[in-house]
Amino acid sequence: MGRKCRDCMTRVPYATLIATLMCCVGVGVFCGTMYRGTTLTLRLFDDVFKLRIKWVEPVQLTFMVVGAGMGGLGLMILFVGCLSTGDTRNKVYRTWRGRVGGRISCAIFMGITYLLSLAWLLMFAALIIVTLLYTLAWFQCMHVPHNECIDYNQFSFMFPAGTPEEDKRVCSGERKLFCKDYVNHAEIMFILATVSAFLVILSLVHYLMCLAANYAHIKDQEKFMDLQEIQFLHESEMSTLPKDRF
Protein backbone atom coordinates (compact mmCIF):
# COMPACT_ATOMS: atom_id res chain seq x y z
CA MET A 1 0.00 0.00 0.00
CA GLY A 2 2.83 2.41 0.90
CA ARG A 3 4.65 1.65 -2.33
CA LYS A 4 1.54 2.31 -4.42
CA CYS A 5 1.05 5.58 -2.60
CA ARG A 6 4.64 6.61 -3.32
CA ASP A 7 4.20 5.66 -6.98
CA CYS A 8 1.10 7.84 -7.20
CA MET A 9 2.91 10.75 -5.54
CA THR A 10 5.73 10.59 -8.08
CA ARG A 11 3.19 10.93 -10.91
CA VAL A 12 1.78 14.25 -9.61
CA PRO A 13 3.07 17.39 -11.41
CA TYR A 14 3.31 19.58 -8.30
CA ALA A 15 4.55 22.70 -10.10
CA THR A 16 1.69 22.58 -12.63
CA LEU A 17 -0.78 21.80 -9.84
CA ILE A 18 0.32 24.89 -7.89
CA ALA A 19 0.00 27.02 -11.04
CA THR A 20 -3.50 25.62 -11.65
CA LEU A 21 -4.61 26.46 -8.11
CA MET A 22 -3.22 29.99 -8.48
CA CYS A 23 -4.99 30.38 -11.82
CA CYS A 24 -8.35 29.10 -10.56
CA VAL A 25 -8.27 31.27 -7.43
CA GLY A 26 -7.16 34.34 -9.38
CA VAL A 27 -9.73 33.91 -12.15
CA GLY A 28 -12.52 33.18 -9.67
CA VAL A 29 -11.82 36.31 -7.61
CA PHE A 30 -11.32 38.34 -10.80
CA CYS A 31 -14.65 37.34 -12.32
CA GLY A 32 -16.58 37.92 -9.07
CA THR A 33 -15.04 41.29 -8.26
CA MET A 34 -15.18 42.56 -11.83
CA TYR A 35 -18.84 41.58 -12.16
CA ARG A 36 -19.66 43.41 -8.93
CA GLY A 37 -17.41 46.37 -9.80
CA THR A 38 -18.92 46.89 -13.25
CA THR A 39 -22.42 46.62 -11.77
CA LEU A 40 -21.62 49.36 -9.25
CA THR A 41 -20.07 51.48 -12.00
CA LEU A 42 -23.18 51.06 -14.16
CA ARG A 43 -25.45 52.09 -11.28
CA LEU A 44 -23.15 55.03 -10.42
CA PHE A 45 -23.33 56.47 -13.92
CA ASP A 46 -27.07 55.83 -14.07
CA ASP A 47 -28.06 57.27 -10.67
CA VAL A 48 -25.48 60.04 -10.24
CA PHE A 49 -24.45 61.20 -13.72
CA LYS A 50 -27.72 60.25 -15.47
CA LEU A 51 -25.90 58.21 -18.12
CA ARG A 52 -27.02 54.90 -19.59
CA ILE A 53 -24.12 52.61 -20.51
CA LYS A 54 -25.25 49.76 -22.73
CA TRP A 55 -21.95 47.92 -23.21
CA VAL A 56 -21.51 46.87 -19.55
CA GLU A 57 -23.72 43.77 -19.72
CA PRO A 58 -21.80 42.22 -22.67
CA VAL A 59 -18.57 42.93 -20.77
CA GLN A 60 -19.94 41.10 -17.72
CA LEU A 61 -20.81 38.12 -19.92
CA THR A 62 -17.26 38.24 -21.31
CA PHE A 63 -15.89 37.93 -17.77
CA MET A 64 -17.85 34.71 -17.28
CA VAL A 65 -16.60 33.30 -20.58
CA VAL A 66 -13.01 34.24 -19.68
CA GLY A 67 -13.37 32.50 -16.34
CA ALA A 68 -14.65 29.29 -17.90
CA GLY A 69 -11.98 29.40 -20.63
CA MET A 70 -9.12 29.96 -18.19
CA GLY A 71 -10.38 27.15 -15.98
CA GLY A 72 -10.53 24.77 -18.95
CA LEU A 73 -7.05 25.81 -20.09
CA GLY A 74 -5.66 25.20 -16.62
CA LEU A 75 -7.13 21.69 -16.49
CA MET A 76 -5.75 20.85 -19.94
CA ILE A 77 -2.26 22.03 -19.01
CA LEU A 78 -2.50 20.05 -15.78
CA PHE A 79 -3.40 16.97 -17.83
CA VAL A 80 -0.35 17.53 -20.05
CA GLY A 81 1.76 17.88 -16.93
CA CYS A 82 0.44 14.57 -15.56
CA LEU A 83 1.37 12.83 -18.81
CA SER A 84 4.89 14.28 -18.63
CA THR A 85 5.67 13.31 -15.03
CA GLY A 86 7.23 10.19 -13.53
CA ASP A 87 6.45 6.69 -14.79
CA THR A 88 3.47 8.01 -16.75
CA ARG A 89 5.89 9.74 -19.12
CA ASN A 90 7.77 6.48 -19.68
CA LYS A 91 4.55 4.70 -20.68
CA VAL A 92 2.85 7.43 -22.71
CA TYR A 93 5.87 8.66 -24.65
CA ARG A 94 7.45 5.32 -25.34
CA THR A 95 6.88 5.52 -29.11
CA TRP A 96 8.21 8.10 -31.56
CA ARG A 97 4.72 9.32 -32.49
CA GLY A 98 3.83 9.75 -28.84
CA ARG A 99 6.90 11.88 -28.20
CA VAL A 100 6.25 14.06 -31.27
CA GLY A 101 2.62 14.53 -30.24
CA GLY A 102 3.65 15.44 -26.70
CA ARG A 103 6.18 18.02 -27.87
CA ILE A 104 3.66 19.56 -30.29
CA SER A 105 0.99 19.81 -27.57
CA CYS A 106 3.47 21.47 -25.20
CA ALA A 107 4.52 23.94 -27.89
CA ILE A 108 0.88 24.82 -28.70
CA PHE A 109 0.03 25.40 -25.04
CA MET A 110 3.18 27.49 -24.62
CA GLY A 111 2.06 29.73 -27.50
CA ILE A 112 -1.48 30.07 -26.09
CA THR A 113 -0.16 30.81 -22.59
CA TYR A 114 2.23 33.43 -23.93
CA LEU A 115 -0.56 35.26 -25.78
CA LEU A 116 -2.80 35.07 -22.72
CA SER A 117 0.01 36.51 -20.60
CA LEU A 118 0.14 39.56 -22.88
CA ALA A 119 -3.66 39.93 -22.74
CA TRP A 120 -3.69 39.73 -18.93
CA LEU A 121 -0.86 42.27 -18.72
CA LEU A 122 -3.03 44.70 -20.70
CA MET A 123 -5.97 43.93 -18.41
CA PHE A 124 -3.74 44.49 -15.37
CA ALA A 125 -2.65 47.89 -16.70
CA ALA A 126 -6.28 48.88 -17.40
CA LEU A 127 -7.32 47.83 -13.88
CA ILE A 128 -4.55 49.93 -12.35
CA ILE A 129 -5.90 52.98 -14.20
CA VAL A 130 -9.51 52.29 -13.11
CA THR A 131 -8.42 51.71 -9.52
CA LEU A 132 -6.47 54.98 -9.51
CA LEU A 133 -9.54 56.84 -10.80
CA TYR A 134 -11.71 55.41 -8.02
CA THR A 135 -9.01 56.18 -5.45
CA LEU A 136 -8.88 59.79 -6.64
CA ALA A 137 -12.67 59.97 -6.41
CA TRP A 138 -12.52 58.63 -2.85
CA PHE A 139 -9.89 61.24 -1.88
CA GLN A 140 -12.17 63.92 -3.30
CA CYS A 141 -15.02 62.58 -1.19
CA MET A 142 -12.80 62.77 1.89
CA HIS A 143 -11.26 66.23 1.35
CA VAL A 144 -13.77 68.33 -0.62
CA PRO A 145 -16.00 70.23 1.87
CA HIS A 146 -19.56 68.95 2.14
CA ASN A 147 -21.01 72.33 1.21
CA GLU A 148 -19.19 72.23 -2.15
CA CYS A 149 -19.82 70.11 -5.22
CA ILE A 150 -17.32 67.58 -6.56
CA ASP A 151 -16.73 68.86 -10.07
CA TYR A 152 -15.78 66.40 -12.84
CA ASN A 153 -15.87 68.86 -15.73
CA GLN A 154 -12.09 68.50 -15.98
CA PHE A 155 -12.74 64.83 -16.84
CA SER A 156 -15.17 65.70 -19.62
CA PHE A 157 -13.42 63.21 -21.95
CA MET A 158 -14.98 60.43 -19.86
CA PHE A 159 -18.52 61.64 -20.59
CA PRO A 160 -20.42 61.47 -23.87
CA ALA A 161 -20.53 64.58 -26.00
CA GLY A 162 -23.39 66.87 -25.10
CA THR A 163 -23.55 65.93 -21.41
CA PRO A 164 -24.75 68.97 -19.41
CA GLU A 165 -22.19 70.47 -17.03
CA GLU A 166 -24.53 70.13 -14.04
CA ASP A 167 -24.61 66.34 -14.61
CA LYS A 168 -20.82 66.31 -14.22
CA ARG A 169 -21.05 67.63 -10.65
CA VAL A 170 -21.79 65.68 -7.50
CA CYS A 171 -23.46 67.94 -4.96
CA SER A 172 -24.72 67.43 -1.42
CA GLY A 173 -27.92 65.64 -2.38
CA GLU A 174 -26.07 62.86 -4.25
CA ARG A 175 -22.84 62.88 -2.25
CA LYS A 176 -23.66 60.02 0.12
CA LEU A 177 -24.96 57.92 -2.77
CA PHE A 178 -21.82 58.64 -4.81
CA CYS A 179 -19.18 58.28 -2.10
CA LYS A 180 -20.36 55.64 0.37
CA ASP A 181 -22.70 53.52 -1.73
CA TYR A 182 -20.75 53.38 -4.98
CA VAL A 183 -17.17 54.71 -4.90
CA ASN A 184 -16.21 53.08 -1.60
CA HIS A 185 -17.45 49.62 -2.57
CA ALA A 186 -16.36 49.79 -6.20
CA GLU A 187 -12.82 50.81 -5.20
CA ILE A 188 -12.50 47.70 -3.03
CA MET A 189 -13.80 45.51 -5.85
CA PHE A 190 -11.32 46.88 -8.37
CA ILE A 191 -8.41 46.61 -5.92
CA LEU A 192 -9.24 42.94 -5.43
CA ALA A 193 -9.61 42.50 -9.20
CA THR A 194 -6.17 44.05 -9.75
CA VAL A 195 -4.56 41.74 -7.19
CA SER A 196 -6.30 38.71 -8.69
CA ALA A 197 -5.18 39.70 -12.21
CA PHE A 198 -1.60 39.85 -10.94
CA LEU A 199 -2.06 36.37 -9.44
CA VAL A 200 -3.30 35.09 -12.81
CA ILE A 201 -0.25 36.58 -14.53
CA LEU A 202 2.02 34.80 -12.03
CA SER A 203 0.21 31.52 -12.71
CA LEU A 204 0.63 31.97 -16.48
CA VAL A 205 4.37 32.60 -16.06
CA HIS A 206 4.49 29.48 -13.89
CA TYR A 207 2.66 27.56 -16.63
CA LEU A 208 5.24 28.69 -19.19
CA MET A 209 8.08 27.38 -17.04
CA CYS A 210 6.30 24.08 -16.45
CA LEU A 211 5.49 23.61 -20.15
CA ALA A 212 9.08 24.38 -21.14
CA ALA A 213 10.30 21.81 -18.61
CA ASN A 214 7.78 19.23 -19.86
CA TYR A 215 8.89 19.85 -23.45
CA ALA A 216 12.49 19.20 -22.43
CA HIS A 217 11.52 16.06 -20.48
CA ILE A 218 9.65 14.63 -23.47
CA LYS A 219 12.57 15.45 -25.75
CA ASP A 220 15.02 13.78 -23.35
CA GLN A 221 12.71 10.78 -23.15
CA GLU A 222 13.86 9.79 -26.66
CA LYS A 223 17.48 9.72 -25.53
CA PHE A 224 16.51 7.76 -22.45
CA MET A 225 14.69 5.18 -24.58
CA ASP A 226 17.74 4.86 -26.86
CA LEU A 227 19.98 4.28 -23.85
CA GLN A 228 17.60 1.64 -22.52
CA GLU A 229 17.60 -0.11 -25.89
CA ILE A 230 21.43 -0.06 -26.05
CA GLN A 231 21.64 -1.43 -22.52
CA PHE A 232 19.14 -4.18 -23.35
CA LEU A 233 21.11 -5.20 -26.45
CA HIS A 234 24.34 -5.16 -24.45
CA GLU A 235 22.86 -7.38 -21.76
CA SER A 236 21.46 -9.74 -24.40
CA GLU A 237 24.89 -10.09 -26.02
CA MET A 238 26.54 -10.69 -22.68
CA SER A 239 24.03 -13.41 -21.81
CA THR A 240 24.68 -15.29 -25.07
CA LEU A 241 28.46 -15.45 -24.55
CA PRO A 242 29.80 -18.80 -23.23
CA LYS A 243 30.59 -18.71 -19.52
CA ASP A 244 34.00 -20.42 -19.88
CA ARG A 245 35.38 -17.24 -21.48
CA PHE A 246 35.17 -15.61 -18.07
XYZ file of C-alpha atoms in Angstrom:
246
model
C 0.000 0.000 0.000
C 2.830 2.405 0.899
C 4.654 1.651 -2.330
C 1.540 2.307 -4.421
C 1.045 5.579 -2.599
C 4.640 6.609 -3.318
C 4.204 5.664 -6.985
C 1.101 7.844 -7.198
C 2.906 10.746 -5.540
C 5.726 10.588 -8.079
C 3.191 10.930 -10.913
C 1.779 14.249 -9.613
C 3.069 17.388 -11.406
C 3.309 19.575 -8.298
C 4.545 22.703 -10.098
C 1.693 22.582 -12.625
C -0.782 21.800 -9.835
C 0.322 24.895 -7.889
C 0.002 27.016 -11.045
C -3.504 25.618 -11.647
C -4.607 26.458 -8.108
C -3.224 29.987 -8.477
C -4.987 30.376 -11.823
C -8.352 29.099 -10.565
C -8.266 31.274 -7.426
C -7.160 34.343 -9.382
C -9.731 33.909 -12.146
C -12.524 33.178 -9.666
C -11.818 36.306 -7.615
C -11.320 38.336 -10.796
C -14.654 37.338 -12.316
C -16.577 37.915 -9.075
C -15.042 41.288 -8.260
C -15.182 42.562 -11.833
C -18.840 41.580 -12.157
C -19.661 43.413 -8.933
C -17.410 46.370 -9.797
C -18.919 46.887 -13.250
C -22.418 46.617 -11.770
C -21.623 49.359 -9.247
C -20.074 51.482 -11.998
C -23.182 51.056 -14.156
C -25.449 52.092 -11.275
C -23.151 55.025 -10.422
C -23.331 56.472 -13.922
C -27.067 55.835 -14.075
C -28.056 57.265 -10.666
C -25.479 60.037 -10.235
C -24.446 61.202 -13.722
C -27.721 60.254 -15.471
C -25.905 58.212 -18.124
C -27.018 54.897 -19.592
C -24.125 52.612 -20.505
C -25.254 49.761 -22.733
C -21.948 47.922 -23.209
C -21.512 46.872 -19.553
C -23.722 43.771 -19.718
C -21.799 42.217 -22.674
C -18.573 42.925 -20.770
C -19.942 41.099 -17.720
C -20.807 38.117 -19.923
C -17.264 38.239 -21.311
C -15.886 37.929 -17.769
C -17.852 34.712 -17.279
C -16.601 33.301 -20.584
C -13.012 34.240 -19.677
C -13.374 32.496 -16.335
C -14.650 29.285 -17.903
C -11.985 29.399 -20.633
C -9.118 29.960 -18.193
C -10.385 27.148 -15.978
C -10.530 24.767 -18.950
C -7.052 25.812 -20.094
C -5.660 25.198 -16.623
C -7.127 21.694 -16.488
C -5.748 20.849 -19.941
C -2.255 22.031 -19.006
C -2.500 20.052 -15.775
C -3.398 16.971 -17.834
C -0.347 17.530 -20.047
C 1.760 17.878 -16.925
C 0.444 14.574 -15.561
C 1.369 12.826 -18.806
C 4.888 14.284 -18.633
C 5.666 13.311 -15.026
C 7.229 10.189 -13.532
C 6.447 6.694 -14.786
C 3.471 8.009 -16.753
C 5.895 9.743 -19.122
C 7.768 6.483 -19.678
C 4.550 4.698 -20.676
C 2.845 7.429 -22.711
C 5.867 8.662 -24.647
C 7.451 5.318 -25.344
C 6.875 5.516 -29.110
C 8.212 8.099 -31.564
C 4.723 9.315 -32.489
C 3.825 9.752 -28.841
C 6.900 11.881 -28.201
C 6.253 14.055 -31.268
C 2.620 14.531 -30.243
C 3.646 15.443 -26.696
C 6.175 18.020 -27.867
C 3.660 19.560 -30.292
C 0.993 19.814 -27.569
C 3.472 21.473 -25.200
C 4.518 23.942 -27.894
C 0.885 24.819 -28.698
C 0.025 25.400 -25.042
C 3.180 27.488 -24.617
C 2.057 29.734 -27.499
C -1.476 30.072 -26.093
C -0.162 30.805 -22.594
C 2.233 33.432 -23.927
C -0.564 35.256 -25.777
C -2.800 35.065 -22.716
C 0.005 36.509 -20.599
C 0.140 39.561 -22.881
C -3.660 39.933 -22.738
C -3.694 39.726 -18.934
C -0.864 42.274 -18.716
C -3.033 44.704 -20.699
C -5.966 43.933 -18.405
C -3.743 44.490 -15.372
C -2.650 47.895 -16.703
C -6.276 48.884 -17.396
C -7.322 47.829 -13.882
C -4.545 49.925 -12.352
C -5.897 52.977 -14.199
C -9.506 52.285 -13.111
C -8.421 51.706 -9.516
C -6.472 54.977 -9.508
C -9.541 56.839 -10.800
C -11.712 55.414 -8.024
C -9.006 56.183 -5.454
C -8.879 59.790 -6.635
C -12.673 59.971 -6.406
C -12.516 58.626 -2.846
C -9.894 61.237 -1.883
C -12.167 63.919 -3.296
C -15.016 62.578 -1.194
C -12.801 62.773 1.887
C -11.257 66.226 1.346
C -13.773 68.326 -0.616
C -15.996 70.230 1.866
C -19.558 68.951 2.138
C -21.012 72.330 1.209
C -19.194 72.231 -2.152
C -19.820 70.109 -5.218
C -17.316 67.584 -6.555
C -16.726 68.861 -10.071
C -15.782 66.404 -12.837
C -15.870 68.861 -15.732
C -12.086 68.499 -15.978
C -12.735 64.835 -16.844
C -15.173 65.701 -19.624
C -13.422 63.215 -21.949
C -14.979 60.426 -19.859
C -18.516 61.644 -20.586
C -20.424 61.470 -23.871
C -20.528 64.585 -26.003
C -23.388 66.873 -25.102
C -23.553 65.927 -21.406
C -24.750 68.973 -19.415
C -22.187 70.473 -17.031
C -24.532 70.129 -14.036
C -24.612 66.344 -14.609
C -20.818 66.305 -14.217
C -21.047 67.626 -10.655
C -21.791 65.678 -7.500
C -23.463 67.939 -4.956
C -24.715 67.430 -1.418
C -27.918 65.637 -2.385
C -26.072 62.859 -4.245
C -22.843 62.877 -2.250
C -23.658 60.015 0.119
C -24.958 57.917 -2.774
C -21.819 58.642 -4.810
C -19.177 58.276 -2.096
C -20.361 55.637 0.370
C -22.702 53.518 -1.727
C -20.749 53.379 -4.983
C -17.169 54.707 -4.896
C -16.206 53.080 -1.598
C -17.452 49.616 -2.566
C -16.356 49.788 -6.197
C -12.821 50.807 -5.198
C -12.498 47.696 -3.028
C -13.797 45.505 -5.845
C -11.324 46.880 -8.369
C -8.407 46.612 -5.925
C -9.237 42.939 -5.430
C -9.613 42.504 -9.195
C -6.170 44.054 -9.747
C -4.564 41.742 -7.193
C -6.301 38.708 -8.689
C -5.183 39.702 -12.207
C -1.596 39.853 -10.942
C -2.065 36.374 -9.440
C -3.299 35.087 -12.809
C -0.247 36.576 -14.526
C 2.019 34.796 -12.031
C 0.209 31.519 -12.710
C 0.632 31.967 -16.480
C 4.369 32.601 -16.060
C 4.492 29.483 -13.889
C 2.663 27.562 -16.632
C 5.235 28.695 -19.189
C 8.081 27.385 -17.043
C 6.295 24.080 -16.451
C 5.491 23.607 -20.153
C 9.083 24.384 -21.140
C 10.304 21.813 -18.611
C 7.778 19.226 -19.862
C 8.893 19.852 -23.449
C 12.495 19.202 -22.425
C 11.524 16.056 -20.482
C 9.650 14.634 -23.470
C 12.575 15.454 -25.745
C 15.024 13.780 -23.347
C 12.715 10.776 -23.146
C 13.856 9.791 -26.663
C 17.483 9.722 -25.532
C 16.508 7.756 -22.451
C 14.690 5.177 -24.581
C 17.743 4.862 -26.864
C 19.983 4.284 -23.848
C 17.599 1.636 -22.524
C 17.600 -0.112 -25.890
C 21.425 -0.061 -26.048
C 21.637 -1.430 -22.516
C 19.138 -4.181 -23.348
C 21.115 -5.196 -26.452
C 24.343 -5.160 -24.455
C 22.864 -7.380 -21.759
C 21.458 -9.735 -24.403
C 24.891 -10.087 -26.023
C 26.543 -10.689 -22.681
C 24.025 -13.407 -21.814
C 24.682 -15.289 -25.068
C 28.459 -15.453 -24.549
C 29.803 -18.802 -23.225
C 30.594 -18.711 -19.519
C 34.005 -20.422 -19.883
C 35.375 -17.244 -21.476
C 35.174 -15.614 -18.070
